[in-house]
PDB file of C-alpha atoms in Angstrom:
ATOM      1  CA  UNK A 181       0.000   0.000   0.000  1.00 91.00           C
ATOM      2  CA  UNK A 182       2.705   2.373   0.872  1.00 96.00           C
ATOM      3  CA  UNK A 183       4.933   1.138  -2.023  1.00 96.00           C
ATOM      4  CA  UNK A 184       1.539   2.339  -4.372  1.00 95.00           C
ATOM      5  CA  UNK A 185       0.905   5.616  -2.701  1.00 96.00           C
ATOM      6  CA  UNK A 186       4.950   6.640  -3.054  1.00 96.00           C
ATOM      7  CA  UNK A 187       4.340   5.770  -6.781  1.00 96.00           C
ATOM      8  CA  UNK A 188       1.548   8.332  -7.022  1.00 95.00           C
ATOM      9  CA  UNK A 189       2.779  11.139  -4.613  1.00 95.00           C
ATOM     10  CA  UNK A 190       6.978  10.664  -4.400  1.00 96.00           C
ATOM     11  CA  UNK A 191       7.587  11.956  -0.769  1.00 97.00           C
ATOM     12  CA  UNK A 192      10.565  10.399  -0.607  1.00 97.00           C
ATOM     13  CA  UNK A 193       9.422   8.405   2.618  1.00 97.00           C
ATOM     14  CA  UNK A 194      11.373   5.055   3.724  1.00 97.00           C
ATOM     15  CA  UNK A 195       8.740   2.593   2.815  1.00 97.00           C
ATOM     16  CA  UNK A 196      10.331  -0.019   4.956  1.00 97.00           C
ATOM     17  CA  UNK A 197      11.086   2.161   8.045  1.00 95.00           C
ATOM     18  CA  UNK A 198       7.520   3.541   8.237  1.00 97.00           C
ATOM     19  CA  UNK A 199       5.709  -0.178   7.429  1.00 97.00           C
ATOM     20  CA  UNK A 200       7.916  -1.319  10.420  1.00 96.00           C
ATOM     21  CA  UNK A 201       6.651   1.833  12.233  1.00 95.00           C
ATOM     22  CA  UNK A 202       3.177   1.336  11.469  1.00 97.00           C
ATOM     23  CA  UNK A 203       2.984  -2.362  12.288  1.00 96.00           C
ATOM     24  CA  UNK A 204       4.316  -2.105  15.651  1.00 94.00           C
ATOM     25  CA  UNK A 205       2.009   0.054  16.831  1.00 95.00           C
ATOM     26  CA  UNK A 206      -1.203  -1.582  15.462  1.00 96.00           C
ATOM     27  CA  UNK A 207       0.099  -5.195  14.766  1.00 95.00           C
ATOM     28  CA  UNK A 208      -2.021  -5.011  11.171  1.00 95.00           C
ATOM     29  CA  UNK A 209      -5.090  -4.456  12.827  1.00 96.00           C
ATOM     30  CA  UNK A 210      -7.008  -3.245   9.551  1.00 95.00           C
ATOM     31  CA  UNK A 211      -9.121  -0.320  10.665  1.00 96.00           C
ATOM     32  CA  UNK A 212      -5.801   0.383  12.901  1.00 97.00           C
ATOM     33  CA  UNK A 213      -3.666   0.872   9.766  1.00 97.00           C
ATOM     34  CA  UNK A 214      -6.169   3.113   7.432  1.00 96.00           C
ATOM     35  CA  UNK A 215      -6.739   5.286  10.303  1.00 97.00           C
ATOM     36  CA  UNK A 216      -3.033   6.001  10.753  1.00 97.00           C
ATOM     37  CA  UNK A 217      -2.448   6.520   7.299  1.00 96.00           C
ATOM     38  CA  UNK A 218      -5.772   8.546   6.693  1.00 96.00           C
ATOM     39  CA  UNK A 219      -4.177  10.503   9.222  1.00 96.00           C
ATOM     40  CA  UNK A 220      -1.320  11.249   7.896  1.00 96.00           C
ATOM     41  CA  UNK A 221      -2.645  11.962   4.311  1.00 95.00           C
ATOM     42  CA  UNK A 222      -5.864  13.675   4.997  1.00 94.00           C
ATOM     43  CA  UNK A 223      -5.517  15.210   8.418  1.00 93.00           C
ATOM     44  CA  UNK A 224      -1.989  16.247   9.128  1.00 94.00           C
ATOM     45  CA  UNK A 225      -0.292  17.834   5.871  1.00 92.00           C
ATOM     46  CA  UNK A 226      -0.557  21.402   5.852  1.00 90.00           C
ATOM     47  CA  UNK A 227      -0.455  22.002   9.777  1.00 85.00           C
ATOM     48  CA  UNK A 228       2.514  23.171  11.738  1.00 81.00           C
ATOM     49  CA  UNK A 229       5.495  21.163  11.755  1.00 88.00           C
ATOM     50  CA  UNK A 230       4.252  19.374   8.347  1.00 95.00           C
ATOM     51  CA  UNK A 231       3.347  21.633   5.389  1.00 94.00           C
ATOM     52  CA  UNK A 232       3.502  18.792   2.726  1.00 95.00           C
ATOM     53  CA  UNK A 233       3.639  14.969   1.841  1.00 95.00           C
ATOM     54  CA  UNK A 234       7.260  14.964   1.828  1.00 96.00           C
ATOM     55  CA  UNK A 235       7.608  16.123   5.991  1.00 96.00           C
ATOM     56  CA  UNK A 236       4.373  13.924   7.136  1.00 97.00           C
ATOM     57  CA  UNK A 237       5.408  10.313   5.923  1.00 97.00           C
ATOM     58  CA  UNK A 238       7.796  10.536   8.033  1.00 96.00           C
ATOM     59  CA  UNK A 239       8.285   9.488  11.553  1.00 93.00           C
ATOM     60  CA  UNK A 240       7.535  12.766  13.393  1.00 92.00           C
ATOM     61  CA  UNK A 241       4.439  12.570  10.991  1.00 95.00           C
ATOM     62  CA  UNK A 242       3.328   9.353  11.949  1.00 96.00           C
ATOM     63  CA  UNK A 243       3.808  10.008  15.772  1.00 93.00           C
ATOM     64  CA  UNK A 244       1.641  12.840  15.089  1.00 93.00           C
ATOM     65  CA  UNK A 245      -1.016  10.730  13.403  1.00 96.00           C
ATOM     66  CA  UNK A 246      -0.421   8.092  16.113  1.00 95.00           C
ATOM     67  CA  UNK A 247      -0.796  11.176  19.038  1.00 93.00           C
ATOM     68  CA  UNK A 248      -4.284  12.065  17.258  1.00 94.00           C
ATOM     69  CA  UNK A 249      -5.471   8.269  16.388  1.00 96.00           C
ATOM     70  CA  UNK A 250      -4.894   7.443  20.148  1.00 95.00           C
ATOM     71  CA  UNK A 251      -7.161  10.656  21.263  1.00 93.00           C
ATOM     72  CA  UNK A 252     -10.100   9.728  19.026  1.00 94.00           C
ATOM     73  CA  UNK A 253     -13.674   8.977  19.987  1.00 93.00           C
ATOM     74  CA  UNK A 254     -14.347   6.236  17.433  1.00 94.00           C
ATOM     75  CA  UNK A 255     -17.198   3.891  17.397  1.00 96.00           C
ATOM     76  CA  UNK A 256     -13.907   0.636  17.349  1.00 96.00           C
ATOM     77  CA  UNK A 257     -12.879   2.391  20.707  1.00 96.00           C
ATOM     78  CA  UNK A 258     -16.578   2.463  22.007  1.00 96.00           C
ATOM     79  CA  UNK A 259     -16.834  -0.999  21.210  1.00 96.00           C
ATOM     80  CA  UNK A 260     -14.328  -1.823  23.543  1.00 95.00           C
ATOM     81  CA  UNK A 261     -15.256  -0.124  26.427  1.00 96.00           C
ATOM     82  CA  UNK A 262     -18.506  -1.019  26.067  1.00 96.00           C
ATOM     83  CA  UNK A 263     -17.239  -4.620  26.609  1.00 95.00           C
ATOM     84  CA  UNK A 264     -15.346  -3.613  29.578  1.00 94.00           C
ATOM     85  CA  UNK A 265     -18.040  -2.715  31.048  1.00 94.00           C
ATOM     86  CA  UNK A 266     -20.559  -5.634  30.113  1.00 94.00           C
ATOM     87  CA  UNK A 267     -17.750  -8.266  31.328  1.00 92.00           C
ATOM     88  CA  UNK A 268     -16.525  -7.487  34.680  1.00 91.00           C
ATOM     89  CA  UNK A 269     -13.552  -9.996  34.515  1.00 89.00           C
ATOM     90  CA  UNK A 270     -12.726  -8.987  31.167  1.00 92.00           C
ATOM     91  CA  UNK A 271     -12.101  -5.837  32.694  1.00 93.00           C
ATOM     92  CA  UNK A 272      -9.932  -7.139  35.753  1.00 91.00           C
ATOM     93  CA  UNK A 273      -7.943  -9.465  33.046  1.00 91.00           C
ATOM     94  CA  UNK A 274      -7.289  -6.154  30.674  1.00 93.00           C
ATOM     95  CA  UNK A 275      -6.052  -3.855  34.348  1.00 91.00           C
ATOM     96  CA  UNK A 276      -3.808  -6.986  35.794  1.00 89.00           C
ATOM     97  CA  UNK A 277      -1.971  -6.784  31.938  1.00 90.00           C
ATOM     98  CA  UNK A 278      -2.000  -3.291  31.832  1.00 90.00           C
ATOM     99  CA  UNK A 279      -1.003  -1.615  35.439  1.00 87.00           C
ATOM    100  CA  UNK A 280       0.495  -4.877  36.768  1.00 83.00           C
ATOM    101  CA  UNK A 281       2.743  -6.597  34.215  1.00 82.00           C
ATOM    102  CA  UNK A 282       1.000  -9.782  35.628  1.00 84.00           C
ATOM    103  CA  UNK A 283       1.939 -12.967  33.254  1.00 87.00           C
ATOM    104  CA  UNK A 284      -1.030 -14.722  32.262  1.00 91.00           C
ATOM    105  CA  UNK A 285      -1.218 -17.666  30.130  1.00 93.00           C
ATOM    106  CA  UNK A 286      -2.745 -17.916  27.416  1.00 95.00           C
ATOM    107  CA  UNK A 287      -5.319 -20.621  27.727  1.00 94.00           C
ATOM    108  CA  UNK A 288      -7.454 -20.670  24.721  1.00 91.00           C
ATOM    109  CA  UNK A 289      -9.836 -23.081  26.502  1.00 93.00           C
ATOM    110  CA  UNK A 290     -10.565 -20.529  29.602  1.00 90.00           C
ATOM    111  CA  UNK A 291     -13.424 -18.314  29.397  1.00 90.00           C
ATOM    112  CA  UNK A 292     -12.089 -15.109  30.278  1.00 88.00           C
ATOM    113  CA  UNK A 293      -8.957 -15.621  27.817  1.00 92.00           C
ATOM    114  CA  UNK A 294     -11.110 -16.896  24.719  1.00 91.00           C
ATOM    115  CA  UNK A 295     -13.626 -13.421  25.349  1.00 91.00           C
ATOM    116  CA  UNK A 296     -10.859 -11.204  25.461  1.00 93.00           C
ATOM    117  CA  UNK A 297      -9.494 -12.532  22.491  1.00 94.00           C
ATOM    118  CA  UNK A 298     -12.611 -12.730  20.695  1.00 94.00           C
ATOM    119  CA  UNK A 299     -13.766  -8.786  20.974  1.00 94.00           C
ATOM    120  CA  UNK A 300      -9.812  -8.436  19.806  1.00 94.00           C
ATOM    121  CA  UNK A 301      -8.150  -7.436  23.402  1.00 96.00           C
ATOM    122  CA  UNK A 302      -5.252  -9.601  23.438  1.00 95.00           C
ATOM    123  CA  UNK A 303      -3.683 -12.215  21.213  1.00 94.00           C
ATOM    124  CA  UNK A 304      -1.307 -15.085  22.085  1.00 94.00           C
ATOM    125  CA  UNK A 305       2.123 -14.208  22.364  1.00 91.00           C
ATOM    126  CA  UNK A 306       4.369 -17.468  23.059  1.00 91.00           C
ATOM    127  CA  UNK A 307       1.279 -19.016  24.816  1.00 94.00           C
ATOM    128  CA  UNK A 308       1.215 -15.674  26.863  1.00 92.00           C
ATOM    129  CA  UNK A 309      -1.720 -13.326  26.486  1.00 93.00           C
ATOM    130  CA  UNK A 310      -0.770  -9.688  26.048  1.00 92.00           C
ATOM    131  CA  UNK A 311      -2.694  -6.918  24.604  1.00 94.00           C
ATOM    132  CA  UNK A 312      -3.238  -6.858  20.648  1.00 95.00           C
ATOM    133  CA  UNK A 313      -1.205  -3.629  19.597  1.00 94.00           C
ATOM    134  CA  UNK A 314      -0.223  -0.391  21.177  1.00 93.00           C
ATOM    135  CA  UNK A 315      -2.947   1.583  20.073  1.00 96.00           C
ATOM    136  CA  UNK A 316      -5.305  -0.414  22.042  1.00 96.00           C
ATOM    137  CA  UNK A 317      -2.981  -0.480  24.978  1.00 93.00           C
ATOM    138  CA  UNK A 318      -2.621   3.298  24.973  1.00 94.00           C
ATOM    139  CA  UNK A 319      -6.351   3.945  24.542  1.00 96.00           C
ATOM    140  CA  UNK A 320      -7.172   1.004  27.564  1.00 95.00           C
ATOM    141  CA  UNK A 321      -4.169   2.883  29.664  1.00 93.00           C
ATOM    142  CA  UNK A 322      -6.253   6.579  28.984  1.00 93.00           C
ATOM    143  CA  UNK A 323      -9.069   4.927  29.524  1.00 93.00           C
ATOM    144  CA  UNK A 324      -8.567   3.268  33.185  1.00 93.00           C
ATOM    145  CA  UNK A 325      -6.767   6.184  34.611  1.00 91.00           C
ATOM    146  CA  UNK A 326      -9.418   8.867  33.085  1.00 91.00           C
ATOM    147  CA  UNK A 327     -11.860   7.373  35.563  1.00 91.00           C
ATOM    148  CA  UNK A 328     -10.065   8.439  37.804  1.00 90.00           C
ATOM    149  CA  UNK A 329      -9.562  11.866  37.151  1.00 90.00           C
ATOM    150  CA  UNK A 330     -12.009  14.066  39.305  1.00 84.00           C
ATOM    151  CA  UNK A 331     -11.482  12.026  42.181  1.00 89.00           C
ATOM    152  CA  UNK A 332      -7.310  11.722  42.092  1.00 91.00           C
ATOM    153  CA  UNK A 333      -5.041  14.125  44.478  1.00 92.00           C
ATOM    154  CA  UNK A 334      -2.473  12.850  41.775  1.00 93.00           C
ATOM    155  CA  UNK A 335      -4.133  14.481  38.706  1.00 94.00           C
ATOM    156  CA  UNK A 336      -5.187  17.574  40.727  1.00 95.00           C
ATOM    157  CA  UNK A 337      -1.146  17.926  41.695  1.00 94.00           C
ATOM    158  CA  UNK A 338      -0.254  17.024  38.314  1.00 95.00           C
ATOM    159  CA  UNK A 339      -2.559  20.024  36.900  1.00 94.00           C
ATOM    160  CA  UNK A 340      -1.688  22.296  39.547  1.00 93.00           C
ATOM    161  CA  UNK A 341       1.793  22.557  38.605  1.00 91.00           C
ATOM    162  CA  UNK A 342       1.501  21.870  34.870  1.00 93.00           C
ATOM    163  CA  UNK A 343       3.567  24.856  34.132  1.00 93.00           C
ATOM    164  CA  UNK A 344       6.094  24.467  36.475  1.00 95.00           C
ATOM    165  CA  UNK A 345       7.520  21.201  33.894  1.00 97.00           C
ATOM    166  CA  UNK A 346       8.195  23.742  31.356  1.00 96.00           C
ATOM    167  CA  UNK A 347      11.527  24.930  30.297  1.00 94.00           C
ATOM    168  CA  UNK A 348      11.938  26.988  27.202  1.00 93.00           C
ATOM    169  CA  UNK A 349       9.102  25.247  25.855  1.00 90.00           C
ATOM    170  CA  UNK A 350      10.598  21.700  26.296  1.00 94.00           C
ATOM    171  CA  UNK A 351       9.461  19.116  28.819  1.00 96.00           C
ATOM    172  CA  UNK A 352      11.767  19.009  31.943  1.00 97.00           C
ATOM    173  CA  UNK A 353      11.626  15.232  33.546  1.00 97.00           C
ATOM    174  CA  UNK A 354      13.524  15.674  36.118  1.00 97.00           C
ATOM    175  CA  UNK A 355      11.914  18.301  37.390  1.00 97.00           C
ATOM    176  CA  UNK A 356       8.440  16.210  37.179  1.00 97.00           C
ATOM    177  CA  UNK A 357      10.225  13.024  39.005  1.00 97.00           C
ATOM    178  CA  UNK A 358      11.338  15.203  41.509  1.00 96.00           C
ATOM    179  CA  UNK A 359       7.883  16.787  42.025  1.00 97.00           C
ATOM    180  CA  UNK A 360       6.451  13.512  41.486  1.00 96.00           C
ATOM    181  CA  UNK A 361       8.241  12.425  44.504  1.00 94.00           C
ATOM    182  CA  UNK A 362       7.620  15.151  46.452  1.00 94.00           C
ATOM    183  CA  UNK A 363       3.611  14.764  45.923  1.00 94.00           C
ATOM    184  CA  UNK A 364       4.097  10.682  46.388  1.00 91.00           C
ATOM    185  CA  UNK A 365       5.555  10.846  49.416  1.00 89.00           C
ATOM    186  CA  UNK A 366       3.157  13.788  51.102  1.00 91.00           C
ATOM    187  CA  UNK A 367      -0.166  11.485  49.983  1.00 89.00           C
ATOM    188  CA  UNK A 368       1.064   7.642  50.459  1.00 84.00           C
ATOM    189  CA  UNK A 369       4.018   7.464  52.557  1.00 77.00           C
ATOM    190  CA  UNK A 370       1.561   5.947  55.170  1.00 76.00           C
ATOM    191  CA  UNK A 371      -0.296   3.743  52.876  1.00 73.00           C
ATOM    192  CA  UNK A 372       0.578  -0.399  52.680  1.00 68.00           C
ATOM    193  CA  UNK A 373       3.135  -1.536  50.770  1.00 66.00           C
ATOM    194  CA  UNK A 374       1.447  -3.857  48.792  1.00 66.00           C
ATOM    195  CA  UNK A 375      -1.039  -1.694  47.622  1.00 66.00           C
ATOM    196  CA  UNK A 376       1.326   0.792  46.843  1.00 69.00           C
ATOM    197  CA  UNK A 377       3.312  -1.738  44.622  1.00 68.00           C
ATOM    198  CA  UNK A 378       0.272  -2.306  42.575  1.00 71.00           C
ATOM    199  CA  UNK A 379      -0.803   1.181  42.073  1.00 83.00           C
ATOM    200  CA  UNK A 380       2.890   3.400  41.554  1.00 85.00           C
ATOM    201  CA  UNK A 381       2.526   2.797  37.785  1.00 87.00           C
ATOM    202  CA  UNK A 382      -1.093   4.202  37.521  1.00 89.00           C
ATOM    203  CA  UNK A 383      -0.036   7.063  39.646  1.00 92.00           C
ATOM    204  CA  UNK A 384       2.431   8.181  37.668  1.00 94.00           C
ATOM    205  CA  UNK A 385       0.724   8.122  34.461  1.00 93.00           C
ATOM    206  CA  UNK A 386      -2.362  10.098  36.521  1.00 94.00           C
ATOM    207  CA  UNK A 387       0.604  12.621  37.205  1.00 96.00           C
ATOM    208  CA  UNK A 388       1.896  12.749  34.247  1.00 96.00           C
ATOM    209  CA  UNK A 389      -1.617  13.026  31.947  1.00 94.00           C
ATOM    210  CA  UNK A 390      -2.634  16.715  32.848  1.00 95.00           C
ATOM    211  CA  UNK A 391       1.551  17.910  32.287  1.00 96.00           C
ATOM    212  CA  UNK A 392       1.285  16.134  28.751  1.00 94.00           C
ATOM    213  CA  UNK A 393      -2.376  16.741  27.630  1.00 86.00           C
ATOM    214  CA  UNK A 394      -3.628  18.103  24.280  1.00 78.00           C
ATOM    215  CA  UNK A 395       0.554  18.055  23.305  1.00 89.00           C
ATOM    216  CA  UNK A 396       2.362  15.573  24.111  1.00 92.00           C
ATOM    217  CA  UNK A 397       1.772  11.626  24.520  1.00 92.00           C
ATOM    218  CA  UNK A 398       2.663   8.307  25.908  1.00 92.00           C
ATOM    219  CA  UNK A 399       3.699   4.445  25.132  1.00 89.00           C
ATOM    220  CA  UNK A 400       4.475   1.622  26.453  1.00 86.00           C
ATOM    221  CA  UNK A 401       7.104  -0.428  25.188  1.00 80.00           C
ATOM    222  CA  UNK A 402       5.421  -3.911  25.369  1.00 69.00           C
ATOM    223  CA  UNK A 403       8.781  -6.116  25.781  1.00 65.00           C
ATOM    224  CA  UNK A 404       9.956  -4.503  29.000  1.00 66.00           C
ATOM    225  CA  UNK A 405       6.418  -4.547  31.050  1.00 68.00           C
ATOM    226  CA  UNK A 406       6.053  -7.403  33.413  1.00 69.00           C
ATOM    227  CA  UNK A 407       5.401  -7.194  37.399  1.00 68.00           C
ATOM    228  CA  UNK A 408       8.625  -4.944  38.208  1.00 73.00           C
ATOM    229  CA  UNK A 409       9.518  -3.115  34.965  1.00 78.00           C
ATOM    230  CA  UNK A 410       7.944  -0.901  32.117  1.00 83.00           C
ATOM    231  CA  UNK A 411       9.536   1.425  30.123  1.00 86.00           C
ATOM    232  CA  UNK A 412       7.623   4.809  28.811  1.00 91.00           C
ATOM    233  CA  UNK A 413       8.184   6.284  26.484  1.00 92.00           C
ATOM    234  CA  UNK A 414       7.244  10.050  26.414  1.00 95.00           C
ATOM    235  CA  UNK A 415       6.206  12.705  23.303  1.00 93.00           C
ATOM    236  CA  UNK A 416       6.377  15.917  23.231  1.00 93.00           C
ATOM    237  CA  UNK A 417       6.527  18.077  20.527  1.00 88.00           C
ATOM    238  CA  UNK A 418       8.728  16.147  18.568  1.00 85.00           C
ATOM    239  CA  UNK A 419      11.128  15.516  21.570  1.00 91.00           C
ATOM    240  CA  UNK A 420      11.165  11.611  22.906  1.00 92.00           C
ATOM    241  CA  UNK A 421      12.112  10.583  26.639  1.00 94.00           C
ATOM    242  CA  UNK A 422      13.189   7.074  27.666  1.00 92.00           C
ATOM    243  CA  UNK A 423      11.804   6.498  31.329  1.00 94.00           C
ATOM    244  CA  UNK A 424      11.953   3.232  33.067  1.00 90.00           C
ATOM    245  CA  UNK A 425       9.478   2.307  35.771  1.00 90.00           C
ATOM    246  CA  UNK A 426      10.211  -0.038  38.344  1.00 86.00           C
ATOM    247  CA  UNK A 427      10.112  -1.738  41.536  1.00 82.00           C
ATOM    248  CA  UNK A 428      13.255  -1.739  43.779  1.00 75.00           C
ATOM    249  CA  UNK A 429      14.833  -5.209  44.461  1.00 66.00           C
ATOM    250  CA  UNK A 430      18.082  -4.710  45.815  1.00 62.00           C
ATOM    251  CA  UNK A 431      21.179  -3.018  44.358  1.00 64.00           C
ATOM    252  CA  UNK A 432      22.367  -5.922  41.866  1.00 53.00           C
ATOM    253  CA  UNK A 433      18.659  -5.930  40.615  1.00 53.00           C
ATOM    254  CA  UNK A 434      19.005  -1.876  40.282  1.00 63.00           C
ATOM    255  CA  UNK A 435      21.988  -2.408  38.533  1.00 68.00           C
ATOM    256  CA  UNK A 436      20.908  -4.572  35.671  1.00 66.00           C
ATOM    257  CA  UNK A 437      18.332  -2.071  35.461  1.00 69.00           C
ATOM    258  CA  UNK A 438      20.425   0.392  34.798  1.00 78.00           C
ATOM    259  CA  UNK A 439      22.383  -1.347  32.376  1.00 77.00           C
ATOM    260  CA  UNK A 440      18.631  -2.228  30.096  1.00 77.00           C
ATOM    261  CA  UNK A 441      17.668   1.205  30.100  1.00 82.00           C
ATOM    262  CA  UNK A 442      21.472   2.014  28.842  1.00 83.00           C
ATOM    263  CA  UNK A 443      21.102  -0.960  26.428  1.00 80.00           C
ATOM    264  CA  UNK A 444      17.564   0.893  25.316  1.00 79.00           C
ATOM    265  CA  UNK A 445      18.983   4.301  25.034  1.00 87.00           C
ATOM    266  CA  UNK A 446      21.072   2.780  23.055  1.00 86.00           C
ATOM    267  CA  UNK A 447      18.168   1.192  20.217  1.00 80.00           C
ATOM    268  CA  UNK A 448      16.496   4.881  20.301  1.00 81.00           C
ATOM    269  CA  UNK A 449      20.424   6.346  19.774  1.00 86.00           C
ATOM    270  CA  UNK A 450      19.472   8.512  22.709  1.00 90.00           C
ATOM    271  CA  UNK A 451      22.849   9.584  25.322  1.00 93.00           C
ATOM    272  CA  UNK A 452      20.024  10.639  28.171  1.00 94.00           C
ATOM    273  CA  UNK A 453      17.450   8.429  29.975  1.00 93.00           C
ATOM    274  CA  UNK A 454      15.563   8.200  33.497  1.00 95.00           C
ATOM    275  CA  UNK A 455      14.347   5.957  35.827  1.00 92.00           C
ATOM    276  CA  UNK A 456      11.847   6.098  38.385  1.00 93.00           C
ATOM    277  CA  UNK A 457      11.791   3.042  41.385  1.00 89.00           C
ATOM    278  CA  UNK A 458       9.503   2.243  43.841  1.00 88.00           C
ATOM    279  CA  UNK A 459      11.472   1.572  46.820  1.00 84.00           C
ATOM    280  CA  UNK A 460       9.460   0.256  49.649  1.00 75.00           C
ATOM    281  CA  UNK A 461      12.761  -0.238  52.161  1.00 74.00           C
ATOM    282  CA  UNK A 462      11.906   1.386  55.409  1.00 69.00           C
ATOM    283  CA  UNK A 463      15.965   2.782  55.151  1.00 72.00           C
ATOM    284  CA  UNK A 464      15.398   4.108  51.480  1.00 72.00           C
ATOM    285  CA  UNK A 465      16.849   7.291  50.646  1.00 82.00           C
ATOM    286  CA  UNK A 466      14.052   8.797  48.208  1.00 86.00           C
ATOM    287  CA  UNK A 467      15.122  11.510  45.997  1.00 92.00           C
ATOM    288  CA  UNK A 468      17.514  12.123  42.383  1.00 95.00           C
ATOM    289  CA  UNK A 469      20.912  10.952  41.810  1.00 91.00           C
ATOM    290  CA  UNK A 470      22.609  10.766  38.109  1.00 93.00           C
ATOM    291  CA  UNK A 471      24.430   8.201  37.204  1.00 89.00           C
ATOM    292  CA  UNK A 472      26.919   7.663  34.078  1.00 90.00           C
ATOM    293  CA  UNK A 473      27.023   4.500  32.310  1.00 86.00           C
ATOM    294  CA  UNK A 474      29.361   4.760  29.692  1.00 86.00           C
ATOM    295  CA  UNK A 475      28.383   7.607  27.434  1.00 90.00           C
ATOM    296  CA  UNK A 476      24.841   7.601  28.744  1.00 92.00           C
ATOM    297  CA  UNK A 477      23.625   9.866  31.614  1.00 93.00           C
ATOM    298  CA  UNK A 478      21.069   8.216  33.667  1.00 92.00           C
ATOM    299  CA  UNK A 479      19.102   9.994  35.950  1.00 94.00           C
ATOM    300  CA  UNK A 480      17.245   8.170  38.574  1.00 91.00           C
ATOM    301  CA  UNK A 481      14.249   9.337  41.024  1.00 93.00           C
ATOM    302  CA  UNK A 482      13.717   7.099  43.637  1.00 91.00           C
ATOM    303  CA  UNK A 483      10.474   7.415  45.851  1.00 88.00           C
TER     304      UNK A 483
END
């Protein structure tokens, strides 16, 4: 399709690069794919950063179209809530993926596994279920913590100091780590550790949503999230930001963390990355430290 349309228009696009691009994100979901590219043909050329053809099939054009496709109200979107709501374990199969990086086989046989793969939630991946394509995972992720949004002291922080993340017009993530931290630590530093554990991801994200909104946007890489690590990665306005999100198991464990978010700095050819951990260790020393690994600066917020 995108050899055929490069016949017609010549923008000069990679054809390979952007049909890897575009398949990682929806996995070849049909109506997936022709909204991206209706996207980028129709709805993006001619605004801003991307006056013709030749500037939107590119990748800053299709992380535009993928920014917009993810923000949608679409009746494929509306099908899938609607199911969330009509099958309660659906729902708690969907969150325990999402939030909790919980490993769940996939069982084609068991009820909850064959619905969620029949209304197109998940698909097998090495007899694992995980979610179909990132589109769907970032629209379930908005989804889940929206619901959350009048009642959260999280989002309310998050929008209080939205301006305060600025500098010079670019995102500053150290500065929202440290007032993530800050914010944590005033509102949970009492609550269970368990609980905490299950909710630090979803916290973050409810942080991070108002700071973003409307400009900037979120994904999650799907081969780093299980139960104590998920790397996010961040948009915003044509800037990415690498940020790992984990639970705290030691030093060694901390270590090889380090050295996967160097190794993934290194796939993005990025020389700057952060990390935020969850340490529950009554002795923990919260706060930001930066650490160099080589050529890469790490900078790590630990709450």
């Amino acid at each position: 399709m995108l050899a055929q349309y490069e016949n017609d228009y010549h923008t000069g696009m990679d054809i390979q690069k952007l049909s890897e691009l575009i398949y990682s994100y929806t996995s070849g979901y049909p109506v997936l794919v022709s909204r991206i590219c209706k996207f980028m043909d129709e709805k993006i050329v001619g605004s801003g950063e991307f006056p013709d053809k030749n500037s939107v099939w590119t990748k800053d054009g299709f992380y535009e179209a993928e920014k917009r496709l993810v923000k949608e109200d679409n009746p494929l979107y509306e099908s899938l809530m609607g199911k969330l709501e009509a099958y309660p374990e659906l729902r708690t199969v969907v969150y325990e993926l999402l939030f909790n990086g919980k490993s769940i086989p996939y069982v084609a046989t068991n009820s909850y596994i064959k619905d969620a793969a029949m209304f197109g939630f998940i698909r097998n991946d090495n007899e694992r279920a995980v979610i179909s394509n990132r589109i769907f995972e970032t629209v379930l992720y908005n989804n889940f913590i929206a619901e959350e949004f009048v009642t959260s002291r999280m989002y309310d922080a998050g929008e209080r100091e939205r301006n305060y993340f600025f500098v010079d017009g670019h995102l500053d993530i150290r500065r929202i780590l440290e007032k993530f931290i800050e914010t944590f630590e005033e509102l949970y530093s009492q609550e269970d550790e368990r609980f905490l554990e299950n909710v630090g991801r979803k916290y973050f994200l409810l942080f991070l949503k108002p700071i973003i909104n409307g400009v900037g946007n979120y994904s999650i890489e799907p081969q780093t999230r299980n139960s104590e690590r998920m790397d996010l990665v961040i948009f915003y306005k044509g800037e990415q930001n690498i940020l790992e999100l984990k639970l705290w198991r030691g030093n060694a464990y901390n270590q090889r963390g380090e050295a996967q978010l160097s190794g993934y700095l290194d796939y993005f050819h990025m020389k700057k990355g952060y990390m935020l951990s969850f340490n529950f260790n009554k002795k923990k020393k919260t706060g930001i430290q930066e650490i160099i690994l080589g050529d890469k600066l790490l900078i790590e917020a630990v709450v």
